[in-house]
Amino acid sequence: MISNWVVILISVGYLILLFLVAYFGEYRAKKGKSLLKNPYIYALSLAVYCTAWTYYGSVGNAAESGLNFLATYIGPTLLAPIWWLIFKKIIRISKVYRITTIADLISTRYGKSVALGRLVAIFCVLGIIPYISIQLKAISSSFQMVSGSNLVSSSDAAISGHIFNDYTLYITIGLAFFTILFGTRNIDATVKQEGMVTAIAFESILKLVAFLVVGFFITFVVFDGFSDIFSHVENDPSLSGLTTLDSNGGYSEWFWLNMLSMMAFMFLPRQFHVSIKENTSEKHLDKAIWLFPLYLLVINIFVIPIAFAGKVMFSGQSEVLSDTFVLAIPILLSQDFLAIFVYLGGFAAGTSMVIVSTIALSIMISNNLIFPYLVSNKQFTRFNKGNFSRFLLNIRRASILLVLLLSYAYYSLISFRFSIVSIGLISFVAVAQFAPAVIGGIFWKEGNKKGAISGLVAGFTIWFLFLVLPTIDQTGFISFLIQNDKLFNFIPLADGQAFGLPMNKIPASLFWSLLINTSLYVFLSLRFMQSSKERNQAEVFVDVFKYSKEFESTMVWKGTAYVQDIEELLTHFVGVRKTKEILKEYEYKYNLSLKKEDRADSKLVNSVERTLAGLIGSSSARLLISTTLKEEEISTKEVLDILKETQQIVIVNKQLKEKSQALEEVTKELFSSNEKLRKMDHTKDEFISTITHEMRTPITSIRAFSEILHDNSDISLGDKQQFLNTIIKETERMDRLISQVLDLEKFNSGKQEFHLEYLKINELILEAIQSVQTLLEQRGIELTTKLEESSEYIYGDNDRLIQVLLNLISNAIKFCDAKAGKIQIVSKQVEGNFVVEVIDNGKGIMKEIQHSIFDVFYQAPDQTRKKPKGSGLGLSICKKIIEYHHGKIWVESNEQHGSKFIFTLPAKLNKSLTEQQSYLNEENFNS
Amino acid sequence: MKKILIVDDEPNILLSLEFLMKKEGYEVFIARNGREAIEIVKKELPDALILDIMMPEVDGFEVCEFIKKNNKTAHIKVVFLTAKAKDSDIQKGLSVGADLYLKKPFSTKELVKKVNEIF
């Protein structure tokens, strides 16, 4: 048993913690480290969807009618791609118009109609107050249970024990205080409420953890896992039927319940508030689209086990409501700490819903119900000159208090009689009525105000008659309306045949209300013309992505107003300082300077109207502008023309941007190819410089010896012979050099022709050795081979590959000392490549130049050290040839320990096979 | 009899220069690279060098610098004989202390005349 005061202290302590969390959120935002920029916080804040209903009611629902409760969660999950699509558009529209509530959204779309905004706001208040009140009820009865260890939370007990009633009142007042503090920090409703959202995200975590903990406890500690619970249920005949879908309505009912929760997820004021108004980036949707359904999945894992466990544990005790199983089980088992924790989880679920719903409703009440009266009242505006924002803020605060007190009143008068789920679903049906006007509004340009108003009124009337009246009747006020379980003694109400459909009341009334709502909306929209203002909004809503940043030109306005008028108007609402800021920002954005006597253009008027819309709602702002500034009527055609122009501007801007990007790319390309050319030019210079130097060497010898022979007739015969011989050799060297240069030039320009055929690598090696045999013998160098047999071939040019081998072998011969020289040639196959190695025991190649000996004349002209003899152009030609054959060539060498030249060539398939294939291909071709 | 050291990595050029210098009556020494040249300079202290620039390992500039910086050898005349014909090369040759800078290919008569003149 836990004392009342302990529970009260813990509850108050929790509220204080919530204040601290919210304060932390505000603090972070002030430091520029906003938590709202985090997509996970966004997804968690969406979980405000899971209220005390989820927390207590799902178990109750599961215990009464099996798997039906899942519809509430499967709806938003299954249709996640659809809400992603719709939210993306609504978020963009709301940013453009500074829309903060669903009432504002609908009213803005249909010509910023004050009447429509008022209607939606009233419907929201009517639909949501009962919903808030059941949260209070859940908080109250859970308090009662945990503090009194009273498993029987009958409604009478709630009334009789006045201390519990008072407790609920105090909690309500505490919540009002919190909501006012963190929900009305700024009169501009478009400013993000960092603290509030942070607190909501925190509560989402808490309720999830608490529910998982109790679920785990019941499933794995009290029982022996899932199968244990299920076997208990199966063995009890009174519990059969829990494991299937409710047979009353069958699958169509299931479908409508899914649709219902889906629409509720989109249009509940609190969902609109966290998902649209508090959204900081459209990209957050991409994470939320899977995170939020995941949250729903996790929080529902233990619903069925707890429901079944409760059924088993309390079988025969029908006075223990299944709504309370979550809490009743820990209390029954005297698990005090767990009970308190569960209580706090439920408390979090309830309070988060209450806080967000209250803020959303208070904005609607002030912006759509109260402000339109005030701004159209000239005396009032004059009276409050300059002090408006404080006054508006106070109205909003009063609205919060009003909403909460109304909810409390509803709670203490009516709602304690019903289970949580039934009232929740009634609220769902109410907000589902917004679906035609919103979805039609953002996807269908023809939808108009008349259709929207008629549809909404009809839908709500049906909702009221079918769902609300019967509940009021039960409390005994209007009993004559319902007789024999029939409304007006005509429409059947009983589950399974409600309103003439084979369903329960909720899905059946959803079906009828939506059918009539949508039909009226479509029919009247087609039947009547839109006004030019409506047409304007319709165009922008449906094509919002086409207007992107040009939206200030999308609200067509015509009239006479001066900058001074605008300034005065703004000053009324936001004060002198803020007015200056706003105008300065406008001047900066459009790069102009405003003078008091200037005519205000439509862009400025729209900009101001948008600013005001954030403060007092778009319909009030519209009303204010139209009454303060001199406006002219504008025809629909004009509106459409101007919008078309704006779209054109957007398109042209986009094209310009694309063009300039393309230009930039071309410039880049030009720059890089220019760079390439310059490099090539430089290489060519080096090439020429080096080649001429290389040619001067043989020419020097030839000239010197020729002159010597010419000038010295007395020269000995032996000398004469040697000198002439040298001249001949140097001439040959010169010739070789020239053909190498020409070769290289051919490779570089791609003019070199290759005659490709299938060749055996070892045959090539042997052929090359054959031709240097004489030279080897002359110099007394020993050449050995180690050639691996292979069935595969290389596909290449015979002469060119021989040239490579010859070059490498003759280099090796040159580097080896006569007599002591040893050369080895190895060929093997490694992973689809032939690897050929030419190894000598000469003096080796310095590490620093190993990588450059394959470059064409790697010595730069400034270099004065010569590369090793014999590696002139030969190696660079070798490299070109090998690379042409898709191979690689490199050298490994340790100075003084000889060098190893290695090249690879890709091994090809069996020669005959490939030939056969090409033969076959030819045959096919010919036939 | 004056000593002259011929440094070049091309054997054919060495052969022709050796013939020409011997004919002029010099005592001829031969080096095939910079390192060999420095060793011979230290050992034989020749009166002059005919020096190529482009050689493996130690190039002609370095050899000349070594000679001109060393007190014992600074008096040795250095004649560059090279295919490097750019102004910047000549400049560099003179800056490391060369007494004469001749280009390849050369006229044998002129070479002999100029080498004789430096003494």
PDB file of N, CA and C in Angstrom, chain A residues 460-541:
ATOM      1  N   PHE A 460     -20.426  16.736 -39.269  1.00  0.00           N
ATOM      2  CA  PHE A 460     -20.467  16.912 -37.817  1.00  0.00           C
ATOM      3  C   PHE A 460     -21.867  16.673 -37.254  1.00  0.00           C
ATOM      4  N   THR A 461     -22.862  17.020 -38.050  1.00  0.00           N
ATOM      5  CA  THR A 461     -24.221  16.761 -37.583  1.00  0.00           C
ATOM      6  C   THR A 461     -24.427  15.259 -37.400  1.00  0.00           C
ATOM      7  N   ILE A 462     -23.997  14.525 -38.400  1.00  0.00           N
ATOM      8  CA  ILE A 462     -24.149  13.065 -38.295  1.00  0.00           C
ATOM      9  C   ILE A 462     -23.356  12.536 -37.110  1.00  0.00           C
ATOM     10  N   TRP A 463     -22.142  13.040 -36.983  1.00  0.00           N
ATOM     11  CA  TRP A 463     -21.294  12.627 -35.854  1.00  0.00           C
ATOM     12  C   TRP A 463     -22.020  12.885 -34.530  1.00  0.00           C
ATOM     13  N   PHE A 464     -22.613  14.084 -34.438  1.00  0.00           N
ATOM     14  CA  PHE A 464     -23.270  14.451 -33.197  1.00  0.00           C
ATOM     15  C   PHE A 464     -24.479  13.559 -32.939  1.00  0.00           C
ATOM     16  N   LEU A 465     -25.271  13.390 -33.984  1.00  0.00           N
ATOM     17  CA  LEU A 465     -26.492  12.588 -33.811  1.00  0.00           C
ATOM     18  C   LEU A 465     -26.174  11.130 -33.503  1.00  0.00           C
ATOM     19  N   PHE A 466     -25.229  10.590 -34.250  1.00  0.00           N
ATOM     20  CA  PHE A 466     -24.978   9.149 -34.151  1.00  0.00           C
ATOM     21  C   PHE A 466     -24.136   8.787 -32.932  1.00  0.00           C
ATOM     22  N   LEU A 467     -23.193   9.640 -32.613  1.00  0.00           N
ATOM     23  CA  LEU A 467     -22.227   9.222 -31.587  1.00  0.00           C
ATOM     24  C   LEU A 467     -22.341  10.007 -30.288  1.00  0.00           C
ATOM     25  N   VAL A 468     -22.623  11.306 -30.405  1.00  0.00           N
ATOM     26  CA  VAL A 468     -22.614  12.100 -29.184  1.00  0.00           C
ATOM     27  C   VAL A 468     -23.954  12.024 -28.455  1.00  0.00           C
ATOM     28  N   LEU A 469     -25.031  12.192 -29.213  1.00  0.00           N
ATOM     29  CA  LEU A 469     -26.353  12.170 -28.580  1.00  0.00           C
ATOM     30  C   LEU A 469     -26.579  10.917 -27.729  1.00  0.00           C
ATOM     31  N   PRO A 470     -26.329   9.752 -28.282  1.00  0.00           N
ATOM     32  CA  PRO A 470     -26.561   8.559 -27.456  1.00  0.00           C
ATOM     33  C   PRO A 470     -25.772   8.584 -26.147  1.00  0.00           C
ATOM     34  N   THR A 471     -24.569   9.177 -26.159  1.00  0.00           N
ATOM     35  CA  THR A 471     -23.809   9.181 -24.906  1.00  0.00           C
ATOM     36  C   THR A 471     -24.449  10.143 -23.918  1.00  0.00           C
ATOM     37  N   ILE A 472     -24.920  11.264 -24.441  1.00  0.00           N
ATOM     38  CA  ILE A 472     -25.582  12.206 -23.543  1.00  0.00           C
ATOM     39  C   ILE A 472     -26.826  11.554 -22.958  1.00  0.00           C
ATOM     40  N   ASP A 473     -27.522  10.803 -23.817  1.00  0.00           N
ATOM     41  CA  ASP A 473     -28.740  10.147 -23.383  1.00  0.00           C
ATOM     42  C   ASP A 473     -28.485   9.226 -22.202  1.00  0.00           C
ATOM     43  N   GLN A 474     -27.399   8.508 -22.278  1.00  0.00           N
ATOM     44  CA  GLN A 474     -27.108   7.566 -21.202  1.00  0.00           C
ATOM     45  C   GLN A 474     -27.003   8.265 -19.860  1.00  0.00           C
ATOM     46  N   THR A 475     -26.612   9.524 -19.900  1.00  0.00           N
ATOM     47  CA  THR A 475     -26.518  10.208 -18.625  1.00  0.00           C
ATOM     48  C   THR A 475     -27.897  10.655 -18.157  1.00  0.00           C
ATOM     49  N   GLY A 476     -28.900  10.406 -18.977  1.00  0.00           N
ATOM     50  CA  GLY A 476     -30.266  10.602 -18.511  1.00  0.00           C
ATOM     51  C   GLY A 476     -30.895  11.924 -18.861  1.00  0.00           C
ATOM     52  N   PHE A 477     -30.249  12.739 -19.718  1.00  0.00           N
ATOM     53  CA  PHE A 477     -30.837  14.042 -20.027  1.00  0.00           C
ATOM     54  C   PHE A 477     -31.966  13.949 -21.050  1.00  0.00           C
ATOM     55  N   ILE A 478     -31.703  13.258 -22.136  1.00  0.00           N
ATOM     56  CA  ILE A 478     -32.655  13.323 -23.252  1.00  0.00           C
ATOM     57  C   ILE A 478     -33.120  11.914 -23.615  1.00  0.00           C
ATOM     58  N   SER A 479     -33.654  11.236 -22.693  1.00  0.00           N
ATOM     59  CA  SER A 479     -33.916   9.817 -22.906  1.00  0.00           C
ATOM     60  C   SER A 479     -34.969   9.573 -23.988  1.00  0.00           C
ATOM     61  N   PHE A 480     -35.769  10.585 -24.258  1.00  0.00           N
ATOM     62  CA  PHE A 480     -36.841  10.334 -25.232  1.00  0.00           C
ATOM     63  C   PHE A 480     -36.304  10.150 -26.648  1.00  0.00           C
ATOM     64  N   LEU A 481     -35.050  10.635 -26.903  1.00  0.00           N
ATOM     65  CA  LEU A 481     -34.505  10.538 -28.259  1.00  0.00           C
ATOM     66  C   LEU A 481     -34.273   9.085 -28.678  1.00  0.00           C
ATOM     67  N   ILE A 482     -33.923   8.296 -27.725  1.00  0.00           N
ATOM     68  CA  ILE A 482     -33.572   6.924 -28.077  1.00  0.00           C
ATOM     69  C   ILE A 482     -34.539   5.964 -27.398  1.00  0.00           C
ATOM     70  N   GLN A 483     -35.217   5.236 -28.239  1.00  0.00           N
ATOM     71  CA  GLN A 483     -36.150   4.244 -27.707  1.00  0.00           C
ATOM     72  C   GLN A 483     -35.917   2.920 -28.419  1.00  0.00           C
ATOM     73  N   ASN A 484     -35.997   1.848 -27.686  1.00  0.00           N
ATOM     74  CA  ASN A 484     -35.794   0.505 -28.244  1.00  0.00           C
ATOM     75  C   ASN A 484     -34.449   0.388 -28.964  1.00  0.00           C
ATOM     76  N   ASP A 485     -33.457   1.049 -28.419  1.00  0.00           N
ATOM     77  CA  ASP A 485     -32.143   1.004 -29.056  1.00  0.00           C
ATOM     78  C   ASP A 485     -32.168   1.587 -30.458  1.00  0.00           C
ATOM     79  N   LYS A 486     -33.073   2.515 -30.691  1.00  0.00           N
ATOM     80  CA  LYS A 486     -33.136   3.160 -31.999  1.00  0.00           C
ATOM     81  C   LYS A 486     -33.169   4.665 -31.811  1.00  0.00           C
ATOM     82  N   LEU A 487     -32.373   5.375 -32.653  1.00  0.00           N
ATOM     83  CA  LEU A 487     -32.348   6.823 -32.592  1.00  0.00           C
ATOM     84  C   LEU A 487     -33.621   7.356 -33.254  1.00  0.00           C
ATOM     85  N   PHE A 488     -34.281   8.263 -32.633  1.00  0.00           N
ATOM     86  CA  PHE A 488     -35.582   8.785 -33.116  1.00  0.00           C
ATOM     87  C   PHE A 488     -36.548   7.648 -33.411  1.00  0.00           C
ATOM     88  N   ASN A 489     -36.348   6.562 -32.717  1.00  0.00           N
ATOM     89  CA  ASN A 489     -37.185   5.380 -32.930  1.00  0.00           C
ATOM     90  C   ASN A 489     -37.120   4.893 -34.379  1.00  0.00           C
ATOM     91  N   PHE A 490     -36.012   5.170 -35.064  1.00  0.00           N
ATOM     92  CA  PHE A 490     -35.950   4.860 -36.493  1.00  0.00           C
ATOM     93  C   PHE A 490     -34.608   4.227 -36.873  1.00  0.00           C
ATOM     94  N   ILE A 491     -33.522   4.880 -36.460  1.00  0.00           N
ATOM     95  CA  ILE A 491     -32.209   4.377 -36.883  1.00  0.00           C
ATOM     96  C   ILE A 491     -31.684   3.399 -35.838  1.00  0.00           C
ATOM     97  N   PRO A 492     -31.374   2.176 -36.274  1.00  0.00           N
ATOM     98  CA  PRO A 492     -30.881   1.194 -35.301  1.00  0.00           C
ATOM     99  C   PRO A 492     -29.489   1.570 -34.779  1.00  0.00           C
ATOM    100  N   LEU A 493     -29.275   1.350 -33.493  1.00  0.00           N
ATOM    101  CA  LEU A 493     -27.996   1.717 -32.874  1.00  0.00           C
ATOM    102  C   LEU A 493     -27.184   0.499 -32.444  1.00  0.00           C
ATOM    103  N   ALA A 494     -27.817  -0.644 -32.352  1.00  0.00           N
ATOM    104  CA  ALA A 494     -27.129  -1.786 -31.753  1.00  0.00           C
ATOM    105  C   ALA A 494     -25.886  -2.178 -32.551  1.00  0.00           C
ATOM    106  N   ASP A 495     -24.870  -2.579 -31.852  1.00  0.00           N
ATOM    107  CA  ASP A 495     -23.638  -3.029 -32.506  1.00  0.00           C
ATOM    108  C   ASP A 495     -23.939  -4.176 -33.448  1.00  0.00           C
ATOM    109  N   GLY A 496     -23.246  -4.181 -34.577  1.00  0.00           N
ATOM    110  CA  GLY A 496     -23.441  -5.265 -35.532  1.00  0.00           C
ATOM    111  C   GLY A 496     -24.486  -4.912 -36.583  1.00  0.00           C
ATOM    112  N   GLN A 497     -25.330  -3.928 -36.293  1.00  0.00           N
ATOM    113  CA  GLN A 497     -26.299  -3.498 -37.311  1.00  0.00           C
ATOM    114  C   GLN A 497     -26.486  -1.988 -37.240  1.00  0.00           C
ATOM    115  N   ALA A 498     -25.491  -1.291 -36.682  1.00  0.00           N
ATOM    116  CA  ALA A 498     -25.632   0.131 -36.449  1.00  0.00           C
ATOM    117  C   ALA A 498     -25.856   0.906 -37.731  1.00  0.00           C
ATOM    118  N   PHE A 499     -26.822   1.775 -37.716  1.00  0.00           N
ATOM    119  CA  PHE A 499     -27.121   2.673 -38.835  1.00  0.00           C
ATOM    120  C   PHE A 499     -27.266   1.918 -40.146  1.00  0.00           C
ATOM    121  N   GLY A 500     -27.800   0.733 -40.055  1.00  0.00           N
ATOM    122  CA  GLY A 500     -28.078  -0.016 -41.272  1.00  0.00           C
ATOM    123  C   GLY A 500     -26.871  -0.685 -41.889  1.00  0.00           C
ATOM    124  N   LEU A 501     -25.738  -0.656 -41.196  1.00  0.00           N
ATOM    125  CA  LEU A 501     -24.548  -1.332 -41.734  1.00  0.00           C
ATOM    126  C   LEU A 501     -24.184  -2.489 -40.799  1.00  0.00           C
ATOM    127  N   PRO A 502     -23.572  -3.515 -41.360  1.00  0.00           N
ATOM    128  CA  PRO A 502     -23.217  -4.656 -40.503  1.00  0.00           C
ATOM    129  C   PRO A 502     -21.960  -4.379 -39.699  1.00  0.00           C
ATOM    130  N   MET A 503     -21.979  -3.285 -38.948  1.00  0.00           N
ATOM    131  CA  MET A 503     -20.774  -2.916 -38.198  1.00  0.00           C
ATOM    132  C   MET A 503     -21.196  -2.404 -36.841  1.00  0.00           C
ATOM    133  N   ASN A 504     -20.176  -2.050 -36.042  1.00  0.00           N
ATOM    134  CA  ASN A 504     -20.453  -1.375 -34.783  1.00  0.00           C
ATOM    135  C   ASN A 504     -20.687   0.108 -35.044  1.00  0.00           C
ATOM    136  N   LYS A 505     -21.054   0.821 -33.991  1.00  0.00           N
ATOM    137  CA  LYS A 505     -21.425   2.240 -34.143  1.00  0.00           C
ATOM    138  C   LYS A 505     -20.327   3.098 -34.768  1.00  0.00           C
ATOM    139  N   ILE A 506     -19.110   2.948 -34.233  1.00  0.00           N
ATOM    140  CA  ILE A 506     -18.033   3.860 -34.662  1.00  0.00           C
ATOM    141  C   ILE A 506     -17.757   3.758 -36.161  1.00  0.00           C
ATOM    142  N   PRO A 507     -17.385   2.583 -36.666  1.00  0.00           N
ATOM    143  CA  PRO A 507     -17.111   2.523 -38.119  1.00  0.00           C
ATOM    144  C   PRO A 507     -18.337   2.868 -38.951  1.00  0.00           C
ATOM    145  N   ALA A 508     -19.502   2.489 -38.489  1.00  0.00           N
ATOM    146  CA  ALA A 508     -20.696   2.783 -39.275  1.00  0.00           C
ATOM    147  C   ALA A 508     -20.933   4.285 -39.364  1.00  0.00           C
ATOM    148  N   SER A 509     -20.789   4.988 -38.235  1.00  0.00           N
ATOM    149  CA  SER A 509     -21.027   6.434 -38.307  1.00  0.00           C
ATOM    150  C   SER A 509     -19.905   7.113 -39.083  1.00  0.00           C
ATOM    151  N   LEU A 510     -18.694   6.572 -38.998  1.00  0.00           N
ATOM    152  CA  LEU A 510     -17.609   7.127 -39.816  1.00  0.00           C
ATOM    153  C   LEU A 510     -17.985   7.017 -41.295  1.00  0.00           C
ATOM    154  N   PHE A 511     -18.449   5.847 -41.670  1.00  0.00           N
ATOM    155  CA  PHE A 511     -18.807   5.613 -43.065  1.00  0.00           C
ATOM    156  C   PHE A 511     -19.850   6.618 -43.530  1.00  0.00           C
ATOM    157  N   TRP A 512     -20.945   6.724 -42.776  1.00  0.00           N
ATOM    158  CA  TRP A 512     -22.033   7.620 -43.216  1.00  0.00           C
ATOM    159  C   TRP A 512     -21.597   9.075 -43.209  1.00  0.00           C
ATOM    160  N   SER A 513     -20.930   9.488 -42.137  1.00  0.00           N
ATOM    161  CA  SER A 513     -20.566  10.906 -42.063  1.00  0.00           C
ATOM    162  C   SER A 513     -19.593  11.272 -43.184  1.00  0.00           C
ATOM    163  N   LEU A 514     -18.632  10.408 -43.427  1.00  0.00           N
ATOM    164  CA  LEU A 514     -17.659  10.724 -44.480  1.00  0.00           C
ATOM    165  C   LEU A 514     -18.294  10.683 -45.861  1.00  0.00           C
ATOM    166  N   LEU A 515     -19.188   9.739 -46.045  1.00  0.00           N
ATOM    167  CA  LEU A 515     -19.837   9.616 -47.352  1.00  0.00           C
ATOM    168  C   LEU A 515     -20.596  10.906 -47.676  1.00  0.00           C
ATOM    169  N   ILE A 516     -21.387  11.348 -46.700  1.00  0.00           N
ATOM    170  CA  ILE A 516     -22.206  12.538 -46.955  1.00  0.00           C
ATOM    171  C   ILE A 516     -21.330  13.786 -47.020  1.00  0.00           C
ATOM    172  N   ASN A 517     -20.367  13.862 -46.120  1.00  0.00           N
ATOM    173  CA  ASN A 517     -19.416  14.973 -46.107  1.00  0.00           C
ATOM    174  C   ASN A 517     -18.732  15.110 -47.473  1.00  0.00           C
ATOM    175  N   THR A 518     -18.156  14.000 -47.934  1.00  0.00           N
ATOM    176  CA  THR A 518     -17.402  14.036 -49.196  1.00  0.00           C
ATOM    177  C   THR A 518     -18.327  14.338 -50.378  1.00  0.00           C
ATOM    178  N   SER A 519     -19.494  13.727 -50.383  1.00  0.00           N
ATOM    179  CA  SER A 519     -20.402  13.940 -51.514  1.00  0.00           C
ATOM    180  C   SER A 519     -20.784  15.410 -51.605  1.00  0.00           C
ATOM    181  N   LEU A 520     -21.127  15.991 -50.467  1.00  0.00           N
ATOM    182  CA  LEU A 520     -21.523  17.400 -50.482  1.00  0.00           C
ATOM    183  C   LEU A 520     -20.361  18.277 -50.938  1.00  0.00           C
ATOM    184  N   TYR A 521     -19.186  17.970 -50.411  1.00  0.00           N
ATOM    185  CA  TYR A 521     -17.992  18.747 -50.765  1.00  0.00           C
ATOM    186  C   TYR A 521     -17.765  18.721 -52.271  1.00  0.00           C
ATOM    187  N   VAL A 522     -17.785  17.535 -52.834  1.00  0.00           N
ATOM    188  CA  VAL A 522     -17.521  17.398 -54.268  1.00  0.00           C
ATOM    189  C   VAL A 522     -18.645  18.028 -55.081  1.00  0.00           C
ATOM    190  N   PHE A 523     -19.861  17.716 -54.714  1.00  0.00           N
ATOM    191  CA  PHE A 523     -21.005  18.190 -55.493  1.00  0.00           C
ATOM    192  C   PHE A 523     -21.052  19.718 -55.511  1.00  0.00           C
ATOM    193  N   LEU A 524     -20.993  20.344 -54.339  1.00  0.00           N
ATOM    194  CA  LEU A 524     -21.100  21.801 -54.283  1.00  0.00           C
ATOM    195  C   LEU A 524     -19.889  22.487 -54.904  1.00  0.00           C
ATOM    196  N   SER A 525     -18.732  21.853 -54.784  1.00  0.00           N
ATOM    197  CA  SER A 525     -17.540  22.439 -55.416  1.00  0.00           C
ATOM    198  C   SER A 525     -17.699  22.476 -56.923  1.00  0.00           C
ATOM    199  N   LEU A 526     -18.322  21.442 -57.463  1.00  0.00           N
ATOM    200  CA  LEU A 526     -18.499  21.402 -58.904  1.00  0.00           C
ATOM    201  C   LEU A 526     -19.635  22.334 -59.338  1.00  0.00           C
ATOM    202  N   ARG A 527     -20.587  22.483 -58.462  1.00  0.00           N
ATOM    203  CA  ARG A 527     -21.797  23.229 -58.805  1.00  0.00           C
ATOM    204  C   ARG A 527     -21.541  24.737 -58.787  1.00  0.00           C
ATOM    205  N   PHE A 528     -20.725  25.211 -57.836  1.00  0.00           N
ATOM    206  CA  PHE A 528     -20.539  26.652 -57.688  1.00  0.00           C
ATOM    207  C   PHE A 528     -19.128  27.102 -58.065  1.00  0.00           C
ATOM    208  N   MET A 529     -19.029  28.407 -58.411  1.00  0.00           N
ATOM    209  CA  MET A 529     -17.722  28.978 -58.772  1.00  0.00           C
ATOM    210  C   MET A 529     -16.959  29.382 -57.518  1.00  0.00           C
ATOM    211  N   GLN A 530     -15.658  29.378 -57.634  1.00  0.00           N
ATOM    212  CA  GLN A 530     -14.847  29.901 -56.539  1.00  0.00           C
ATOM    213  C   GLN A 530     -14.733  31.412 -56.683  1.00  0.00           C
ATOM    214  N   SER A 531     -14.516  32.097 -55.553  1.00  0.00           N
ATOM    215  CA  SER A 531     -14.178  33.513 -55.644  1.00  0.00           C
ATOM    216  C   SER A 531     -12.714  33.622 -56.051  1.00  0.00           C
ATOM    217  N   SER A 532     -12.319  34.832 -56.478  1.00  0.00           N
ATOM    218  CA  SER A 532     -10.937  34.965 -56.945  1.00  0.00           C
ATOM    219  C   SER A 532      -9.947  34.695 -55.811  1.00  0.00           C
ATOM    220  N   LYS A 533     -10.290  35.109 -54.595  1.00  0.00           N
ATOM    221  CA  LYS A 533      -9.399  34.852 -53.443  1.00  0.00           C
ATOM    222  C   LYS A 533      -9.228  33.350 -53.223  1.00  0.00           C
ATOM    223  N   GLU A 534     -10.356  32.648 -53.287  1.00  0.00           N
ATOM    224  CA  GLU A 534     -10.298  31.202 -53.096  1.00  0.00           C
ATOM    225  C   GLU A 534      -9.432  30.557 -54.161  1.00  0.00           C
ATOM    226  N   ARG A 535      -9.668  31.009 -55.414  1.00  0.00           N
ATOM    227  CA  ARG A 535      -8.943  30.442 -56.537  1.00  0.00           C
ATOM    228  C   ARG A 535      -7.431  30.605 -56.317  1.00  0.00           C
ATOM    229  N   ASN A 536      -7.091  31.797 -55.823  1.00  0.00           N
ATOM    230  CA  ASN A 536      -5.682  32.100 -55.538  1.00  0.00           C
ATOM    231  C   ASN A 536      -5.083  31.051 -54.607  1.00  0.00           C
ATOM    232  N   GLN A 537      -5.748  30.839 -53.483  1.00  0.00           N
ATOM    233  CA  GLN A 537      -5.231  29.864 -52.507  1.00  0.00           C
ATOM    234  C   GLN A 537      -5.206  28.461 -53.101  1.00  0.00           C
ATOM    235  N   ALA A 538      -6.280  28.123 -53.830  1.00  0.00           N
ATOM    236  CA  ALA A 538      -6.375  26.775 -54.404  1.00  0.00           C
ATOM    237  C   ALA A 538      -5.178  26.502 -55.295  1.00  0.00           C
ATOM    238  N   GLU A 539      -4.849  27.482 -56.143  1.00  0.00           N
ATOM    239  CA  GLU A 539      -3.696  27.324 -57.046  1.00  0.00           C
ATOM    240  C   GLU A 539      -2.418  27.082 -56.268  1.00  0.00           C
ATOM    241  N   VAL A 540      -2.198  27.926 -55.246  1.00  0.00           N
ATOM    242  CA  VAL A 540      -0.936  27.828 -54.509  1.00  0.00           C
ATOM    243  C   VAL A 540      -0.878  26.539 -53.695  1.00  0.00           C
ATOM    244  N   PHE A 541      -2.002  26.143 -53.092  1.00  0.00           N
ATOM    245  CA  PHE A 541      -2.004  24.914 -52.284  1.00  0.00           C
ATOM    246  C   PHE A 541      -1.657  23.700 -53.133  1.00  0.00           C
TER     247      PHE A 541
END
